[in-house]
Amino acid sequence: MLRCFVADHQKDWPQHLKMLAFAVRTSVHKSTGFTPFRVVERRNPLTLPSFLCPYPSSPEASQDLKERVDIIQKVRDRLERARERAAHYSNYNQRRRKEEFKPGDWVMIHKNFFAGAKTPEGDSKKLAYLWYGLFEVDRRVGKVAYELVFPEEVRRHLVLYVV
């Protein structure tokens, strides 16, 4: 969450921690319907707008206060967008198909299986393939585990879990 908030100005993130914590504590959580502050203190907190006075002591103080109010509003907006994204992804796996393979089927393997393998010199990891294969399924070992046939040069465990 902090990363989303300070993406533009990454050097001054410690200055924003208190305001970010305040924004989180005063945002209504979807699951409870209350702010964390209200749950703990049994009352609503005093917010910066409640301290605004019509005659600020100096233009700098007035500007600083306006900036703080704007930042807290931005944090609240970004938290709301993050909640919406999380709600979208919570339904993401509901359309997932349960895969089952038979001996003789051909499958591809995600790059994470080869984690720790060195990238050839001059190549970028970010531009490398995500999927490798095709590898033949030799036999089913469990409900979600399969033994694959690998070439001799691949020194990895032959049994993989399918999730």
PDB file of N, CA and C in Angstrom, residues 79-162:
ATOM      1  N   LEU A  79      -6.805   3.511  -1.731  1.00  0.00           N
ATOM      2  CA  LEU A  79      -7.236   2.345  -0.955  1.00  0.00           C
ATOM      3  C   LEU A  79      -8.539   1.779  -1.514  1.00  0.00           C
ATOM      4  N   GLU A  80      -9.430   2.659  -1.908  1.00  0.00           N
ATOM      5  CA  GLU A  80     -10.694   2.203  -2.490  1.00  0.00           C
ATOM      6  C   GLU A  80     -10.449   1.465  -3.800  1.00  0.00           C
ATOM      7  N   ARG A  81      -9.548   2.006  -4.636  1.00  0.00           N
ATOM      8  CA  ARG A  81      -9.216   1.311  -5.890  1.00  0.00           C
ATOM      9  C   ARG A  81      -8.567  -0.037  -5.609  1.00  0.00           C
ATOM     10  N   ALA A  82      -7.722  -0.100  -4.583  1.00  0.00           N
ATOM     11  CA  ALA A  82      -7.083  -1.376  -4.225  1.00  0.00           C
ATOM     12  C   ALA A  82      -8.128  -2.382  -3.766  1.00  0.00           C
ATOM     13  N   ARG A  83      -9.114  -1.931  -3.008  1.00  0.00           N
ATOM     14  CA  ARG A  83     -10.197  -2.825  -2.576  1.00  0.00           C
ATOM     15  C   ARG A  83     -10.972  -3.364  -3.780  1.00  0.00           C
ATOM     16  N   GLU A  84     -11.231  -2.485  -4.734  1.00  0.00           N
ATOM     17  CA  GLU A  84     -11.958  -2.918  -5.932  1.00  0.00           C
ATOM     18  C   GLU A  84     -11.160  -3.956  -6.710  1.00  0.00           C
ATOM     19  N   ARG A  85      -9.844  -3.728  -6.831  1.00  0.00           N
ATOM     20  CA  ARG A  85      -8.996  -4.709  -7.528  1.00  0.00           C
ATOM     21  C   ARG A  85      -8.978  -6.029  -6.782  1.00  0.00           C
ATOM     22  N   ALA A  86      -8.879  -5.974  -5.463  1.00  0.00           N
ATOM     23  CA  ALA A  86      -8.868  -7.205  -4.666  1.00  0.00           C
ATOM     24  C   ALA A  86     -10.182  -7.957  -4.828  1.00  0.00           C
ATOM     25  N   ALA A  87     -11.286  -7.240  -4.873  1.00  0.00           N
ATOM     26  CA  ALA A  87     -12.582  -7.893  -5.061  1.00  0.00           C
ATOM     27  C   ALA A  87     -12.644  -8.554  -6.431  1.00  0.00           C
ATOM     28  N   HIS A  88     -12.068  -7.904  -7.431  1.00  0.00           N
ATOM     29  CA  HIS A  88     -12.039  -8.481  -8.779  1.00  0.00           C
ATOM     30  C   HIS A  88     -11.228  -9.769  -8.789  1.00  0.00           C
ATOM     31  N   TYR A  89     -10.059  -9.758  -8.153  1.00  0.00           N
ATOM     32  CA  TYR A  89      -9.194 -10.931  -8.173  1.00  0.00           C
ATOM     33  C   TYR A  89      -9.670 -12.035  -7.245  1.00  0.00           C
ATOM     34  N   SER A  90     -10.522 -11.726  -6.292  1.00  0.00           N
ATOM     35  CA  SER A  90     -11.036 -12.786  -5.426  1.00  0.00           C
ATOM     36  C   SER A  90     -11.916 -13.743  -6.220  1.00  0.00           C
ATOM     37  N   ASN A  91     -12.506 -13.257  -7.298  1.00  0.00           N
ATOM     38  CA  ASN A  91     -13.329 -14.102  -8.163  1.00  0.00           C
ATOM     39  C   ASN A  91     -12.535 -14.702  -9.319  1.00  0.00           C
ATOM     40  N   TYR A  92     -11.272 -14.361  -9.419  1.00  0.00           N
ATOM     41  CA  TYR A  92     -10.450 -14.750 -10.561  1.00  0.00           C
ATOM     42  C   TYR A  92     -10.357 -16.264 -10.725  1.00  0.00           C
ATOM     43  N   ASN A  93     -10.130 -16.983  -9.647  1.00  0.00           N
ATOM     44  CA  ASN A  93      -9.915 -18.426  -9.738  1.00  0.00           C
ATOM     45  C   ASN A  93     -11.205 -19.231  -9.807  1.00  0.00           C
ATOM     46  N   GLN A  94     -12.340 -18.611  -9.743  1.00  0.00           N
ATOM     47  CA  GLN A  94     -13.591 -19.361  -9.788  1.00  0.00           C
ATOM     48  C   GLN A  94     -13.832 -19.998 -11.147  1.00  0.00           C
ATOM     49  N   ARG A  95     -13.251 -19.425 -12.205  1.00  0.00           N
ATOM     50  CA  ARG A  95     -13.423 -19.986 -13.543  1.00  0.00           C
ATOM     51  C   ARG A  95     -12.292 -20.935 -13.920  1.00  0.00           C
ATOM     52  N   ARG A  96     -11.447 -21.268 -12.974  1.00  0.00           N
ATOM     53  CA  ARG A  96     -10.309 -22.143 -13.240  1.00  0.00           C
ATOM     54  C   ARG A  96     -10.788 -23.557 -13.527  1.00  0.00           C
ATOM     55  N   ARG A  97     -10.150 -24.196 -14.527  1.00  0.00           N
ATOM     56  CA  ARG A  97     -10.497 -25.571 -14.868  1.00  0.00           C
ATOM     57  C   ARG A  97      -9.587 -26.520 -14.110  1.00  0.00           C
ATOM     58  N   LYS A  98     -10.129 -27.626 -13.707  1.00  0.00           N
ATOM     59  CA  LYS A  98      -9.330 -28.652 -13.051  1.00  0.00           C
ATOM     60  C   LYS A  98      -8.706 -29.506 -14.154  1.00  0.00           C
ATOM     61  N   GLU A  99      -7.389 -29.479 -14.235  1.00  0.00           N
ATOM     62  CA  GLU A  99      -6.682 -30.203 -15.290  1.00  0.00           C
ATOM     63  C   GLU A  99      -6.295 -31.594 -14.821  1.00  0.00           C
ATOM     64  N   GLU A 100      -6.501 -32.563 -15.674  1.00  0.00           N
ATOM     65  CA  GLU A 100      -6.034 -33.921 -15.425  1.00  0.00           C
ATOM     66  C   GLU A 100      -5.336 -34.394 -16.685  1.00  0.00           C
ATOM     67  N   PHE A 101      -4.198 -35.056 -16.498  1.00  0.00           N
ATOM     68  CA  PHE A 101      -3.410 -35.522 -17.629  1.00  0.00           C
ATOM     69  C   PHE A 101      -3.307 -37.036 -17.601  1.00  0.00           C
ATOM     70  N   LYS A 102      -3.115 -37.593 -18.785  1.00  0.00           N
ATOM     71  CA  LYS A 102      -2.948 -39.041 -18.926  1.00  0.00           C
ATOM     72  C   LYS A 102      -1.526 -39.309 -19.398  1.00  0.00           C
ATOM     73  N   PRO A 103      -1.003 -40.508 -19.156  1.00  0.00           N
ATOM     74  CA  PRO A 103       0.313 -40.845 -19.704  1.00  0.00           C
ATOM     75  C   PRO A 103       0.302 -40.651 -21.223  1.00  0.00           C
ATOM     76  N   GLY A 104       1.355 -40.003 -21.697  1.00  0.00           N
ATOM     77  CA  GLY A 104       1.450 -39.712 -23.123  1.00  0.00           C
ATOM     78  C   GLY A 104       1.055 -38.290 -23.471  1.00  0.00           C
ATOM     79  N   ASP A 105       0.356 -37.578 -22.556  1.00  0.00           N
ATOM     80  CA  ASP A 105       0.023 -36.173 -22.791  1.00  0.00           C
ATOM     81  C   ASP A 105       1.299 -35.342 -22.739  1.00  0.00           C
ATOM     82  N   TRP A 106       1.267 -34.217 -23.421  1.00  0.00           N
ATOM     83  CA  TRP A 106       2.412 -33.308 -23.431  1.00  0.00           C
ATOM     84  C   TRP A 106       2.042 -32.050 -22.655  1.00  0.00           C
ATOM     85  N   VAL A 107       2.951 -31.587 -21.794  1.00  0.00           N
ATOM     86  CA  VAL A 107       2.683 -30.425 -20.944  1.00  0.00           C
ATOM     87  C   VAL A 107       3.840 -29.445 -21.015  1.00  0.00           C
ATOM     88  N   MET A 108       3.551 -28.214 -20.620  1.00  0.00           N
ATOM     89  CA  MET A 108       4.593 -27.191 -20.503  1.00  0.00           C
ATOM     90  C   MET A 108       4.798 -26.899 -19.020  1.00  0.00           C
ATOM     91  N   ILE A 109       5.999 -26.429 -18.683  1.00  0.00           N
ATOM     92  CA  ILE A 109       6.353 -26.169 -17.283  1.00  0.00           C
ATOM     93  C   ILE A 109       6.677 -24.691 -17.121  1.00  0.00           C
ATOM     94  N   HIS A 110       6.159 -24.099 -16.042  1.00  0.00           N
ATOM     95  CA  HIS A 110       6.406 -22.687 -15.760  1.00  0.00           C
ATOM     96  C   HIS A 110       7.868 -22.479 -15.394  1.00  0.00           C
ATOM     97  N   LYS A 111       8.362 -21.272 -15.673  1.00  0.00           N
ATOM     98  CA  LYS A 111       9.772 -20.949 -15.430  1.00  0.00           C
ATOM     99  C   LYS A 111      10.177 -21.115 -13.968  1.00  0.00           C
ATOM    100  N   ASN A 112       9.229 -20.986 -13.024  1.00  0.00           N
ATOM    101  CA  ASN A 112       9.569 -21.110 -11.604  1.00  0.00           C
ATOM    102  C   ASN A 112      10.097 -22.496 -11.252  1.00  0.00           C
ATOM    103  N   PHE A 113       9.747 -23.488 -12.055  1.00  0.00           N
ATOM    104  CA  PHE A 113      10.270 -24.835 -11.824  1.00  0.00           C
ATOM    105  C   PHE A 113      11.783 -24.844 -11.977  1.00  0.00           C
ATOM    106  N   PHE A 114      12.276 -23.991 -12.851  1.00  0.00           N
ATOM    107  CA  PHE A 114      13.709 -23.925 -13.105  1.00  0.00           C
ATOM    108  C   PHE A 114      14.357 -22.791 -12.319  1.00  0.00           C
ATOM    109  N   ALA A 115      13.728 -22.328 -11.249  1.00  0.00           N
ATOM    110  CA  ALA A 115      14.278 -21.237 -10.439  1.00  0.00           C
ATOM    111  C   ALA A 115      15.665 -21.626  -9.961  1.00  0.00           C
ATOM    112  N   GLY A 116      16.575 -20.702 -10.049  1.00  0.00           N
ATOM    113  CA  GLY A 116      17.952 -20.974  -9.660  1.00  0.00           C
ATOM    114  C   GLY A 116      18.816 -21.324 -10.853  1.00  0.00           C
ATOM    115  N   ALA A 117      18.198 -21.707 -11.962  1.00  0.00           N
ATOM    116  CA  ALA A 117      18.972 -21.980 -13.170  1.00  0.00           C
ATOM    117  C   ALA A 117      19.504 -20.660 -13.699  1.00  0.00           C
ATOM    118  N   LYS A 118      20.727 -20.660 -14.149  1.00  0.00           N
ATOM    119  CA  LYS A 118      21.351 -19.421 -14.601  1.00  0.00           C
ATOM    120  C   LYS A 118      20.860 -19.049 -15.992  1.00  0.00           C
ATOM    121  N   THR A 119      20.624 -17.755 -16.167  1.00  0.00           N
ATOM    122  CA  THR A 119      20.264 -17.229 -17.474  1.00  0.00           C
ATOM    123  C   THR A 119      21.547 -17.088 -18.282  1.00  0.00           C
ATOM    124  N   PRO A 120      21.529 -17.477 -19.547  1.00  0.00           N
ATOM    125  CA  PRO A 120      22.740 -17.324 -20.359  1.00  0.00           C
ATOM    126  C   PRO A 120      23.227 -15.886 -20.347  1.00  0.00           C
ATOM    127  N   GLU A 121      24.539 -15.709 -20.362  1.00  0.00           N
ATOM    128  CA  GLU A 121      25.127 -14.374 -20.295  1.00  0.00           C
ATOM    129  C   GLU A 121      24.629 -13.519 -21.456  1.00  0.00           C
ATOM    130  N   GLY A 122      24.248 -12.303 -21.136  1.00  0.00           N
ATOM    131  CA  GLY A 122      23.741 -11.386 -22.147  1.00  0.00           C
ATOM    132  C   GLY A 122      22.232 -11.436 -22.306  1.00  0.00           C
ATOM    133  N   ASP A 123      21.585 -12.446 -21.734  1.00  0.00           N
ATOM    134  CA  ASP A 123      20.130 -12.552 -21.811  1.00  0.00           C
ATOM    135  C   ASP A 123      19.495 -11.897 -20.592  1.00  0.00           C
ATOM    136  N   SER A 124      18.298 -11.395 -20.761  1.00  0.00           N
ATOM    137  CA  SER A 124      17.562 -10.763 -19.673  1.00  0.00           C
ATOM    138  C   SER A 124      16.545 -11.742 -19.105  1.00  0.00           C
ATOM    139  N   LYS A 125      16.465 -11.830 -17.776  1.00  0.00           N
ATOM    140  CA  LYS A 125      15.468 -12.700 -17.146  1.00  0.00           C
ATOM    141  C   LYS A 125      14.054 -12.231 -17.471  1.00  0.00           C
ATOM    142  N   LYS A 126      13.886 -10.920 -17.575  1.00  0.00           N
ATOM    143  CA  LYS A 126      12.555 -10.380 -17.841  1.00  0.00           C
ATOM    144  C   LYS A 126      12.047 -10.751 -19.228  1.00  0.00           C
ATOM    145  N   LEU A 127      12.973 -11.004 -20.146  1.00  0.00           N
ATOM    146  CA  LEU A 127      12.567 -11.335 -21.506  1.00  0.00           C
ATOM    147  C   LEU A 127      12.581 -12.831 -21.769  1.00  0.00           C
ATOM    148  N   ALA A 128      12.901 -13.624 -20.759  1.00  0.00           N
ATOM    149  CA  ALA A 128      12.963 -15.079 -20.929  1.00  0.00           C
ATOM    150  C   ALA A 128      11.552 -15.653 -21.053  1.00  0.00           C
ATOM    151  N   TYR A 129      11.480 -16.860 -21.557  1.00  0.00           N
ATOM    152  CA  TYR A 129      10.191 -17.538 -21.692  1.00  0.00           C
ATOM    153  C   TYR A 129       9.562 -17.769 -20.325  1.00  0.00           C
ATOM    154  N   LEU A 130       8.236 -17.722 -20.263  1.00  0.00           N
ATOM    155  CA  LEU A 130       7.518 -18.043 -19.033  1.00  0.00           C
ATOM    156  C   LEU A 130       7.255 -19.535 -18.938  1.00  0.00           C
ATOM    157  N   TRP A 131       7.101 -20.186 -20.064  1.00  0.00           N
ATOM    158  CA  TRP A 131       6.770 -21.604 -20.104  1.00  0.00           C
ATOM    159  C   TRP A 131       7.793 -22.342 -20.949  1.00  0.00           C
ATOM    160  N   TYR A 132       8.192 -23.513 -20.487  1.00  0.00           N
ATOM    161  CA  TYR A 132       9.139 -24.359 -21.207  1.00  0.00           C
ATOM    162  C   TYR A 132       8.482 -25.696 -21.506  1.00  0.00           C
ATOM    163  N   GLY A 133       8.877 -26.291 -22.563  1.00  0.00           N
ATOM    164  CA  GLY A 133       8.360 -27.620 -22.879  1.00  0.00           C
ATOM    165  C   GLY A 133       8.217 -27.766 -24.361  1.00  0.00           C
ATOM    166  N   LEU A 134       7.794 -28.793 -24.686  1.00  0.00           N
ATOM    167  CA  LEU A 134       6.819 -29.750 -24.200  1.00  0.00           C
ATOM    168  C   LEU A 134       7.522 -30.932 -23.530  1.00  0.00           C
ATOM    169  N   PHE A 135       6.923 -31.448 -22.448  1.00  0.00           N
ATOM    170  CA  PHE A 135       7.427 -32.614 -21.740  1.00  0.00           C
ATOM    171  C   PHE A 135       6.313 -33.648 -21.676  1.00  0.00           C
ATOM    172  N   GLU A 136       6.692 -34.896 -21.815  1.00  0.00           N
ATOM    173  CA  GLU A 136       5.707 -35.971 -21.846  1.00  0.00           C
ATOM    174  C   GLU A 136       5.375 -36.443 -20.435  1.00  0.00           C
ATOM    175  N   VAL A 137       4.090 -36.662 -20.184  1.00  0.00           N
ATOM    176  CA  VAL A 137       3.640 -37.215 -18.907  1.00  0.00           C
ATOM    177  C   VAL A 137       3.905 -38.714 -18.943  1.00  0.00           C
ATOM    178  N   ASP A 138       4.689 -39.198 -17.957  1.00  0.00           N
ATOM    179  CA  ASP A 138       5.010 -40.623 -17.889  1.00  0.00           C
ATOM    180  C   ASP A 138       3.926 -41.376 -17.128  1.00  0.00           C
ATOM    181  N   ARG A 139       3.579 -40.842 -15.934  1.00  0.00           N
ATOM    182  CA  ARG A 139       2.526 -41.491 -15.149  1.00  0.00           C
ATOM    183  C   ARG A 139       2.004 -40.515 -14.103  1.00  0.00           C
ATOM    184  N   ARG A 140       0.821 -40.819 -13.595  1.00  0.00           N
ATOM    185  CA  ARG A 140       0.218 -40.041 -12.517  1.00  0.00           C
ATOM    186  C   ARG A 140       0.663 -40.654 -11.203  1.00  0.00           C
ATOM    187  N   VAL A 141       1.173 -39.810 -10.287  1.00  0.00           N
ATOM    188  CA  VAL A 141       1.705 -40.295  -9.016  1.00  0.00           C
ATOM    189  C   VAL A 141       0.707 -40.097  -7.884  1.00  0.00           C
ATOM    190  N   GLY A 142      -0.073 -39.043  -7.920  1.00  0.00           N
ATOM    191  CA  GLY A 142      -1.065 -38.748  -6.881  1.00  0.00           C
ATOM    192  C   GLY A 142      -2.230 -38.012  -7.513  1.00  0.00           C
ATOM    193  N   LYS A 143      -3.039 -37.345  -6.658  1.00  0.00           N
ATOM    194  CA  LYS A 143      -4.184 -36.603  -7.189  1.00  0.00           C
ATOM    195  C   LYS A 143      -3.746 -35.470  -8.109  1.00  0.00           C
ATOM    196  N   VAL A 144      -2.678 -34.779  -7.711  1.00  0.00           N
ATOM    197  CA  VAL A 144      -2.221 -33.629  -8.498  1.00  0.00           C
ATOM    198  C   VAL A 144      -0.744 -33.710  -8.852  1.00  0.00           C
ATOM    199  N   ALA A 145      -0.149 -34.887  -8.762  1.00  0.00           N
ATOM    200  CA  ALA A 145       1.276 -35.040  -9.048  1.00  0.00           C
ATOM    201  C   ALA A 145       1.470 -35.958 -10.254  1.00  0.00           C
ATOM    202  N   TYR A 146       2.399 -35.554 -11.111  1.00  0.00           N
ATOM    203  CA  TYR A 146       2.686 -36.315 -12.318  1.00  0.00           C
ATOM    204  C   TYR A 146       4.189 -36.473 -12.470  1.00  0.00           C
ATOM    205  N   GLU A 147       4.597 -37.625 -12.962  1.00  0.00           N
ATOM    206  CA  GLU A 147       6.003 -37.847 -13.289  1.00  0.00           C
ATOM    207  C   GLU A 147       6.163 -37.562 -14.770  1.00  0.00           C
ATOM    208  N   LEU A 148       7.158 -36.736 -15.092  1.00  0.00           N
ATOM    209  CA  LEU A 148       7.390 -36.339 -16.476  1.00  0.00           C
ATOM    210  C   LEU A 148       8.682 -36.952 -16.992  1.00  0.00           C
ATOM    211  N   VAL A 149       8.786 -37.033 -18.292  1.00  0.00           N
ATOM    212  CA  VAL A 149      10.009 -37.512 -18.938  1.00  0.00           C
ATOM    213  C   VAL A 149      10.814 -36.276 -19.330  1.00  0.00           C
ATOM    214  N   PHE A 150      12.010 -36.135 -18.709  1.00  0.00           N
ATOM    215  CA  PHE A 150      12.876 -34.999 -19.001  1.00  0.00           C
ATOM    216  C   PHE A 150      14.080 -35.453 -19.815  1.00  0.00           C
ATOM    217  N   PRO A 151      14.658 -34.546 -20.607  1.00  0.00           N
ATOM    218  CA  PRO A 151      15.913 -34.870 -21.277  1.00  0.00           C
ATOM    219  C   PRO A 151      17.016 -35.084 -20.243  1.00  0.00           C
ATOM    220  N   GLU A 152      18.073 -35.755 -20.641  1.00  0.00           N
ATOM    221  CA  GLU A 152      19.186 -36.075 -19.733  1.00  0.00           C
ATOM    222  C   GLU A 152      19.785 -34.826 -19.081  1.00  0.00           C
ATOM    223  N   GLU A 153      19.892 -33.710 -19.833  1.00  0.00           N
ATOM    224  CA  GLU A 153      20.571 -32.519 -19.310  1.00  0.00           C
ATOM    225  C   GLU A 153      19.763 -31.766 -18.251  1.00  0.00           C
ATOM    226  N   VAL A 154      18.491 -32.069 -18.116  1.00  0.00           N
ATOM    227  CA  VAL A 154      17.665 -31.429 -17.086  1.00  0.00           C
ATOM    228  C   VAL A 154      17.826 -32.220 -15.802  1.00  0.00           C
ATOM    229  N   ARG A 155      18.471 -31.601 -14.834  1.00  0.00           N
ATOM    230  CA  ARG A 155      18.730 -32.274 -13.554  1.00  0.00           C
ATOM    231  C   ARG A 155      17.752 -31.759 -12.509  1.00  0.00           C
ATOM    232  N   ARG A 156      16.538 -32.154 -12.664  1.00  0.00           N
ATOM    233  CA  ARG A 156      15.486 -31.757 -11.732  1.00  0.00           C
ATOM    234  C   ARG A 156      14.697 -32.987 -11.341  1.00  0.00           C
ATOM    235  N   HIS A 157      13.916 -32.834 -10.288  1.00  0.00           N
ATOM    236  CA  HIS A 157      13.049 -33.919  -9.849  1.00  0.00           C
ATOM    237  C   HIS A 157      12.025 -34.195 -10.943  1.00  0.00           C
ATOM    238  N   LEU A 158      11.727 -35.435 -11.162  1.00  0.00           N
ATOM    239  CA  LEU A 158      10.850 -35.813 -12.266  1.00  0.00           C
ATOM    240  C   LEU A 158       9.371 -35.658 -11.953  1.00  0.00           C
ATOM    241  N   VAL A 159       9.023 -35.548 -10.662  1.00  0.00           N
ATOM    242  CA  VAL A 159       7.615 -35.473 -10.268  1.00  0.00           C
ATOM    243  C   VAL A 159       7.247 -34.012 -10.006  1.00  0.00           C
ATOM    244  N   LEU A 160       6.141 -33.571 -10.610  1.00  0.00           N
ATOM    245  CA  LEU A 160       5.673 -32.194 -10.452  1.00  0.00           C
ATOM    246  C   LEU A 160       4.235 -32.179  -9.973  1.00  0.00           C
ATOM    247  N   TYR A 161       3.900 -31.140  -9.206  1.00  0.00           N
ATOM    248  CA  TYR A 161       2.523 -30.927  -8.771  1.00  0.00           C
ATOM    249  C   TYR A 161       1.837 -30.004  -9.758  1.00  0.00           C
ATOM    250  N   VAL A 162       0.599 -30.296 -10.064  1.00  0.00           N
ATOM    251  CA  VAL A 162      -0.205 -29.451 -10.941  1.00  0.00           C
ATOM    252  C   VAL A 162      -1.213 -28.734 -10.060  1.00  0.00           C
TER     253      VAL A 162
END
